Tab-separated table of C-alpha atoms in Angstrom:
chain	number	residue	atom	x	y	z
A	25	UNK	CA	97.049	169.313	19.889
A	26	UNK	CA	93.406	169.768	18.968
A	27	UNK	CA	92.530	173.126	17.420
A	28	UNK	CA	95.671	174.556	18.989
A	29	UNK	CA	94.603	173.470	22.490
A	30	UNK	CA	96.912	171.290	24.528
A	31	UNK	CA	95.837	167.977	26.124
A	32	UNK	CA	95.277	169.671	29.478
A	33	UNK	CA	92.944	172.192	27.881
A	34	UNK	CA	91.028	169.448	26.082
A	35	UNK	CA	90.610	167.538	29.361
A	36	UNK	CA	89.408	170.659	31.161
A	37	UNK	CA	86.899	171.437	28.400
A	38	UNK	CA	85.663	167.835	28.440
A	39	UNK	CA	85.302	167.886	32.223
A	40	UNK	CA	83.386	171.167	32.104
A	41	UNK	CA	81.195	169.693	29.369
A	42	UNK	CA	80.339	166.699	31.571
A	43	UNK	CA	79.420	168.973	34.470
A	44	UNK	CA	77.263	171.135	32.194
A	45	UNK	CA	75.438	168.089	30.785
A	46	UNK	CA	74.493	166.927	34.282
A	47	UNK	CA	73.318	170.437	35.188
A	48	UNK	CA	71.201	170.616	32.020
A	49	UNK	CA	69.605	167.252	32.816
A	50	UNK	CA	68.724	168.451	36.314
A	51	UNK	CA	67.314	171.701	34.922
A	52	UNK	CA	65.205	169.768	32.408
A	53	UNK	CA	63.813	167.496	35.124
A	54	UNK	CA	63.095	170.309	37.585
A	55	UNK	CA	59.447	170.883	36.467
A	56	UNK	CA	58.743	167.178	36.924
A	57	UNK	CA	60.582	167.137	40.278
A	58	UNK	CA	58.207	169.796	41.621
A	59	UNK	CA	55.357	167.318	41.248
A	60	UNK	CA	57.236	164.119	42.154
A	61	UNK	CA	58.772	164.432	45.614
A	62	UNK	CA	61.112	161.439	45.414
A	63	UNK	CA	62.590	162.699	42.128
A	64	UNK	CA	63.320	166.058	43.730
A	65	UNK	CA	65.103	164.252	46.575
A	66	UNK	CA	67.144	162.192	44.108
A	67	UNK	CA	68.207	165.229	42.101
A	68	UNK	CA	69.215	167.110	45.229
A	69	UNK	CA	71.311	164.279	46.646
A	70	UNK	CA	73.104	163.067	43.497
A	71	UNK	CA	73.664	166.399	41.747
A	72	UNK	CA	77.188	167.114	43.035
A	73	UNK	CA	78.587	163.550	42.869
A	74	UNK	CA	77.009	163.101	39.414
A	75	UNK	CA	78.700	166.293	38.212
A	76	UNK	CA	82.053	165.152	39.556
A	77	UNK	CA	81.710	161.644	38.084
A	78	UNK	CA	80.600	162.921	34.676
A	79	UNK	CA	83.413	165.477	34.552
A	80	UNK	CA	86.059	162.895	35.452
A	81	UNK	CA	84.702	160.348	32.956
A	82	UNK	CA	84.660	162.971	30.189
A	83	UNK	CA	88.227	163.991	31.026
A	84	UNK	CA	89.363	160.340	30.973
A	85	UNK	CA	87.732	159.747	27.583
A	86	UNK	CA	89.292	162.895	26.119
A	87	UNK	CA	92.700	161.807	27.417
A	88	UNK	CA	92.260	158.377	25.882
A	89	UNK	CA	91.280	159.866	22.489
A	90	UNK	CA	93.486	162.918	22.145
A	91	UNK	CA	96.077	162.792	24.910
A	92	UNK	CA	99.701	161.722	24.549
A	93	UNK	CA	100.271	157.997	24.979
A	94	UNK	CA	102.796	158.558	27.746
A	95	UNK	CA	100.022	160.194	29.787
A	96	UNK	CA	97.743	157.164	29.667
A	97	UNK	CA	99.529	155.273	32.423
A	98	UNK	CA	100.219	158.286	34.637
A	99	UNK	CA	97.447	160.868	34.445
A	100	UNK	CA	94.992	158.289	33.137
A	101	UNK	CA	95.656	156.029	36.128
A	102	UNK	CA	94.929	158.793	38.633
A	103	UNK	CA	91.809	159.749	36.728
A	104	UNK	CA	90.582	156.148	37.041
A	105	UNK	CA	91.167	156.265	40.803
A	106	UNK	CA	89.249	159.544	41.019
A	107	UNK	CA	86.395	158.055	38.959
A	108	UNK	CA	86.178	155.081	41.344
A	109	UNK	CA	85.967	157.406	44.357
A	110	UNK	CA	83.394	159.676	42.690
A	111	UNK	CA	81.320	156.666	41.623
A	112	UNK	CA	81.345	155.302	45.179
A	113	UNK	CA	80.177	158.707	46.407
A	114	UNK	CA	77.407	158.722	43.798
A	115	UNK	CA	76.165	155.240	44.701
A	116	UNK	CA	76.144	156.002	48.440
A	117	UNK	CA	74.096	159.125	47.720
A	118	UNK	CA	71.603	156.971	45.813
A	119	UNK	CA	71.394	154.716	48.861
A	120	UNK	CA	70.638	157.773	50.970
A	121	UNK	CA	67.544	158.298	48.835
A	122	UNK	CA	66.207	154.942	50.046
A	123	UNK	CA	67.105	155.797	53.627
A	124	UNK	CA	65.470	159.229	53.387
A	125	UNK	CA	62.291	157.666	52.031
A	126	UNK	CA	62.151	155.268	54.987
A	127	UNK	CA	62.813	158.072	57.492
A	128	UNK	CA	60.284	160.482	56.009
A	129	UNK	CA	57.698	161.499	58.581
A	130	UNK	CA	59.032	159.195	61.299
A	131	UNK	CA	59.706	161.995	63.777
A	132	UNK	CA	56.009	162.796	64.108
A	133	UNK	CA	54.771	159.224	64.504
A	134	UNK	CA	57.724	157.487	66.139
A	135	UNK	CA	55.735	156.673	69.265
A	136	UNK	CA	52.785	155.105	67.459
A	137	UNK	CA	53.711	153.671	64.039
A	138	UNK	CA	55.622	150.459	64.758
A	139	UNK	CA	55.823	149.413	61.107
A	140	UNK	CA	57.370	152.699	59.991
A	141	UNK	CA	59.902	152.637	62.817
A	142	UNK	CA	60.803	149.072	61.808
A	143	UNK	CA	61.398	150.134	58.200
A	144	UNK	CA	63.466	153.090	59.347
A	145	UNK	CA	65.680	150.895	61.525
A	146	UNK	CA	66.264	148.429	58.711
A	147	UNK	CA	66.947	151.220	56.205
A	148	UNK	CA	69.577	152.795	58.459
A	149	UNK	CA	71.377	149.483	59.012
A	150	UNK	CA	71.236	148.507	55.326
A	151	UNK	CA	72.502	151.962	54.326
A	152	UNK	CA	75.510	151.713	56.614
A	153	UNK	CA	76.392	148.155	55.611
A	154	UNK	CA	75.971	148.848	51.876
A	155	UNK	CA	77.916	152.121	52.090
A	156	UNK	CA	80.799	150.396	53.846
A	157	UNK	CA	80.741	147.588	51.254
A	158	UNK	CA	80.732	150.074	48.354
A	159	UNK	CA	83.749	151.948	49.675
A	160	UNK	CA	85.591	148.699	50.374
A	161	UNK	CA	84.944	147.599	46.791
A	162	UNK	CA	86.049	150.995	45.458
A	163	UNK	CA	89.268	150.930	47.478
A	164	UNK	CA	89.915	147.335	46.452
A	165	UNK	CA	89.334	148.126	42.789
A	166	UNK	CA	91.645	151.110	43.078
A	167	UNK	CA	94.424	149.025	44.610
A	168	UNK	CA	94.130	146.460	41.845
A	169	UNK	CA	94.987	149.156	39.295
A	170	UNK	CA	98.533	149.210	40.667
A	171	UNK	CA	100.742	146.621	38.936
A	172	UNK	CA	102.507	145.713	42.194
A	173	UNK	CA	99.294	144.401	43.667
A	174	UNK	CA	98.597	142.263	40.612
A	175	UNK	CA	102.124	140.887	40.366
A	176	UNK	CA	102.752	140.124	43.989
A	177	UNK	CA	99.148	139.552	45.011
A	178	UNK	CA	99.572	135.864	45.707
A	179	UNK	CA	102.656	136.463	47.853
A	180	UNK	CA	100.963	139.253	49.766
A	181	UNK	CA	97.917	137.094	50.458
A	182	UNK	CA	100.087	134.184	51.586
A	183	UNK	CA	102.178	136.300	53.941
A	184	UNK	CA	99.041	137.898	55.304
A	185	UNK	CA	97.482	134.557	56.225
A	186	UNK	CA	98.852	134.481	59.768
A	187	UNK	CA	98.134	138.176	60.250
A	188	UNK	CA	94.584	137.542	59.053
A	189	UNK	CA	94.071	134.842	61.675
A	190	UNK	CA	95.386	137.128	64.420
A	191	UNK	CA	93.243	140.013	63.177
A	192	UNK	CA	90.209	137.734	63.036
A	193	UNK	CA	90.678	136.706	66.654
A	194	UNK	CA	91.175	140.329	67.690
A	195	UNK	CA	88.052	141.408	65.801
A	196	UNK	CA	85.886	138.608	67.183
A	197	UNK	CA	84.038	140.900	69.593
A	198	UNK	CA	83.592	143.529	66.882
A	199	UNK	CA	82.146	140.985	64.453
A	200	UNK	CA	79.903	139.727	67.233
A	201	UNK	CA	78.472	143.224	67.632
A	202	UNK	CA	78.118	143.663	63.859
A	203	UNK	CA	76.079	140.489	63.504
A	204	UNK	CA	74.082	141.441	66.588
A	205	UNK	CA	73.268	144.781	64.927
A	206	UNK	CA	72.000	143.001	61.835
A	207	UNK	CA	69.982	140.630	64.015
A	208	UNK	CA	68.360	143.550	65.829
A	209	UNK	CA	67.568	145.362	62.582
A	210	UNK	CA	65.856	142.427	60.895
A	211	UNK	CA	64.720	140.443	63.936
A	212	UNK	CA	62.226	143.160	64.935
A	213	UNK	CA	63.133	142.878	68.619
A	214	UNK	CA	64.416	146.455	68.871
A	215	UNK	CA	63.639	149.543	66.808
A	216	UNK	CA	64.522	153.212	66.795
A	217	UNK	CA	62.158	154.994	69.168
A	218	UNK	CA	61.456	151.930	71.341
A	219	UNK	CA	61.271	152.524	75.089
A	220	UNK	CA	63.480	150.069	76.955
A	221	UNK	CA	64.782	149.350	80.434
A	222	UNK	CA	68.424	148.295	80.205
A	223	UNK	CA	71.047	148.259	82.942
A	224	UNK	CA	68.283	149.461	85.318
A	225	UNK	CA	67.870	152.627	83.243
A	226	UNK	CA	64.649	153.730	81.522
A	227	UNK	CA	65.003	155.441	78.151
A	228	UNK	CA	64.228	155.614	74.445
A	229	UNK	CA	66.388	154.097	71.674
A	230	UNK	CA	67.874	157.144	69.977
A	231	UNK	CA	70.438	155.537	67.674
A	232	UNK	CA	70.888	151.969	66.492
A	233	UNK	CA	74.220	151.394	64.758
A	234	UNK	CA	75.910	148.194	63.675
A	235	UNK	CA	78.037	147.875	66.799
A	236	UNK	CA	76.309	149.993	69.441
A	237	UNK	CA	72.934	151.268	70.622
A	238	UNK	CA	72.375	154.725	72.132
A	239	UNK	CA	69.562	154.931	74.689
A	240	UNK	CA	68.404	158.418	75.659
A	241	UNK	CA	67.607	158.140	79.362
A	242	UNK	CA	64.703	160.077	80.860
A	243	UNK	CA	67.079	162.603	82.479
A	244	UNK	CA	68.690	163.266	79.035
A	245	UNK	CA	71.830	161.236	79.681
A	246	UNK	CA	72.908	158.788	76.981
A	247	UNK	CA	73.480	155.126	77.754
A	248	UNK	CA	75.700	153.555	75.069
A	249	UNK	CA	75.634	149.767	74.945
A	250	UNK	CA	77.091	147.264	72.438
A	251	UNK	CA	74.473	145.699	70.199
A	252	UNK	CA	75.442	142.271	71.522
A	253	UNK	CA	74.083	143.386	74.918
A	254	UNK	CA	70.553	143.285	73.488
A	255	UNK	CA	71.004	139.777	72.073
A	256	UNK	CA	72.658	138.196	75.109
A	257	UNK	CA	71.243	140.079	78.119
A	258	UNK	CA	67.563	140.290	79.101
A	259	UNK	CA	66.014	143.734	78.828
A	260	UNK	CA	62.493	145.160	78.908
A	261	UNK	CA	61.010	146.602	75.712
A	262	UNK	CA	57.848	148.487	76.613
A	263	UNK	CA	56.924	149.205	73.004
A	264	UNK	CA	58.033	145.990	71.348
A	265	UNK	CA	54.608	144.869	70.141
A	266	UNK	CA	52.185	147.553	71.301
A	267	UNK	CA	52.244	150.934	72.982
A	268	UNK	CA	49.561	150.466	75.650
A	269	UNK	CA	50.700	149.863	79.234
A	270	UNK	CA	49.058	149.327	82.618
A	271	UNK	CA	49.837	151.873	85.327
A	272	UNK	CA	50.128	150.158	88.714
A	273	UNK	CA	50.277	152.051	92.028
A	274	UNK	CA	50.333	150.308	95.396
A	275	UNK	CA	49.539	151.818	98.821
A	276	UNK	CA	49.903	150.653	102.404
A	277	UNK	CA	46.969	151.988	104.451
A	278	UNK	CA	45.246	151.346	107.743
A	279	UNK	CA	42.732	148.490	107.884
A	280	UNK	CA	39.912	150.970	108.511
A	281	UNK	CA	40.100	152.521	105.002
A	282	UNK	CA	36.704	152.067	103.216
A	283	UNK	CA	37.817	150.166	100.121
A	284	UNK	CA	34.568	150.664	98.187
A	285	UNK	CA	34.766	154.413	98.687
A	286	UNK	CA	38.449	154.378	97.627
A	287	UNK	CA	37.467	152.446	94.499
A	288	UNK	CA	34.897	155.125	93.597
A	289	UNK	CA	37.493	157.849	94.158
A	290	UNK	CA	39.950	156.093	91.833
A	291	UNK	CA	37.257	155.891	89.151
A	292	UNK	CA	36.682	159.627	89.478
A	293	UNK	CA	40.413	160.434	89.339
A	294	UNK	CA	41.080	158.247	86.308
A	295	UNK	CA	38.012	159.448	84.387
A	296	UNK	CA	39.168	163.064	84.770
A	297	UNK	CA	42.741	162.327	83.698
A	298	UNK	CA	43.786	163.138	80.099
A	299	UNK	CA	46.375	160.347	80.312
A	300	UNK	CA	43.888	157.469	80.674
A	301	UNK	CA	43.017	155.712	77.430
A	302	UNK	CA	39.538	154.749	78.623
A	303	UNK	CA	40.145	151.005	78.492
A	304	UNK	CA	40.583	149.579	81.992
A	305	UNK	CA	40.923	150.730	85.607
A	306	UNK	CA	40.354	149.196	89.017
A	307	UNK	CA	41.342	148.943	92.667
A	308	UNK	CA	41.782	145.721	94.637
A	309	UNK	CA	43.178	144.627	98.007
A	310	UNK	CA	46.274	142.511	97.417
A	311	UNK	CA	47.457	141.880	100.965
A	312	UNK	CA	46.193	142.220	104.547
A	313	UNK	CA	48.958	141.048	106.849
A	314	UNK	CA	50.606	142.912	109.684
A	315	UNK	CA	49.413	146.398	110.594
A	316	UNK	CA	48.703	147.502	107.036
A	317	UNK	CA	46.235	146.878	104.242
A	318	UNK	CA	47.830	146.885	100.790
A	319	UNK	CA	45.706	148.118	97.902
A	320	UNK	CA	46.619	148.179	94.231
A	321	UNK	CA	45.258	150.787	91.812
A	322	UNK	CA	45.555	150.070	88.081
A	323	UNK	CA	44.701	152.018	84.926
A	324	UNK	CA	45.713	151.663	81.288
A	325	UNK	CA	47.587	154.257	79.226
A	326	UNK	CA	48.130	154.591	75.490
A	327	UNK	CA	51.925	154.957	75.613
A	328	UNK	CA	54.868	155.123	77.997
A	329	UNK	CA	54.736	158.880	78.508
A	330	UNK	CA	51.054	158.780	79.449
A	331	UNK	CA	51.768	155.694	81.579
A	332	UNK	CA	54.266	157.601	83.713
A	333	UNK	CA	52.077	160.685	84.046
A	334	UNK	CA	49.035	158.584	84.983
A	335	UNK	CA	50.951	156.701	87.685
A	336	UNK	CA	52.145	159.938	89.250
A	337	UNK	CA	48.662	161.456	89.053
A	338	UNK	CA	46.956	158.451	90.684
A	339	UNK	CA	49.544	158.317	93.471
A	340	UNK	CA	49.353	162.050	94.158
A	341	UNK	CA	45.554	162.324	94.170
A	342	UNK	CA	44.870	159.124	96.103
A	343	UNK	CA	47.359	160.052	98.815
A	344	UNK	CA	45.779	163.510	99.051
A	345	UNK	CA	42.261	162.032	99.236
A	346	UNK	CA	43.218	159.608	101.994
A	347	UNK	CA	45.007	162.299	104.011
A	348	UNK	CA	42.107	164.744	103.670
A	349	UNK	CA	39.053	162.486	104.002
A	350	UNK	CA	40.396	159.583	106.089
A	351	UNK	CA	43.348	160.874	108.101
A	352	UNK	CA	42.864	158.055	110.586
A	353	UNK	CA	43.697	155.589	107.785
A	354	UNK	CA	47.118	157.048	107.065
A	355	UNK	CA	49.571	154.218	107.817
A	356	UNK	CA	51.110	154.572	111.240
A	357	UNK	CA	52.662	152.301	113.811
A	358	UNK	CA	50.365	151.859	116.826
A	359	UNK	CA	51.795	150.941	120.187
A	360	UNK	CA	49.236	150.039	122.886
A	361	UNK	CA	50.436	150.125	126.471
A	362	UNK	CA	49.973	146.931	128.394
A	363	UNK	CA	50.421	145.752	131.910
A	364	UNK	CA	53.939	145.790	133.242
A	365	UNK	CA	55.440	142.319	133.459
A	366	UNK	CA	55.666	140.806	136.938
A	367	UNK	CA	59.116	140.533	138.415
């Protein structure tokens, strides 16, 4: 006994002392954290796990110094396991600091800043892989503290050889998706916020995990695909290298439509549209076979959202202009009566 206090009391006092020390350190750094944003983020994320780790370490040291020897293997062992878990929690929180720094401000510029979206995607993947590795190491280290695992480790590994082969074959598809997720994260072919067309669905990449990708479709449904789909199946990435797109609208009209006048009308429509980026626009005749004349109107847009709106606007206004100013050029099937065949 120390000062008339039992070993449990000493451990509790030591644990409380560790928690208090961490709180005092955070309090001392608070003035600096107000000026340094990343330090404030670090202190907020690691405060609780640091308190728990410090308290457990202090309790383990007090047990080692003042506690009964018969407690070292029992209580001390469980304290070591708790320290491993708390330390893993602390390290994963530190990794979240890196992830938070990469994600900072992405929501406002996700459609325009390709480099920031690339860093965010890589940070998310690295965070998940490193967190999983840290917890695996912590669990493995905890298991090794049990004498049975050290004594019979070789036998356990030998008997698990066949099971490991079977498990490896069963997990082949899972590992394929895991490696595909890493390839997507660091291959720069797909990023969070990219607009893609996959499985004939148009949407934005909302989540990119190790084994699956969530695409938020335009009608707010979610399309969930394995990451290996994006490494083995062709798909369209509209924002892979740049955001600008060309809006293309095609019409079938009567041959009598004045093309030059239609071209001037398209110029007027596009110039008045807030969705045009001011780069390119034009109207050409692409086909003239059968009863119809096919014209193609094109205009550039800064991003996919503006691209869609511009297409709809061009189609709506051009159809209205043709119907109002040249109703005789609206496509129709003409049947001209001829002489009756002789019998």
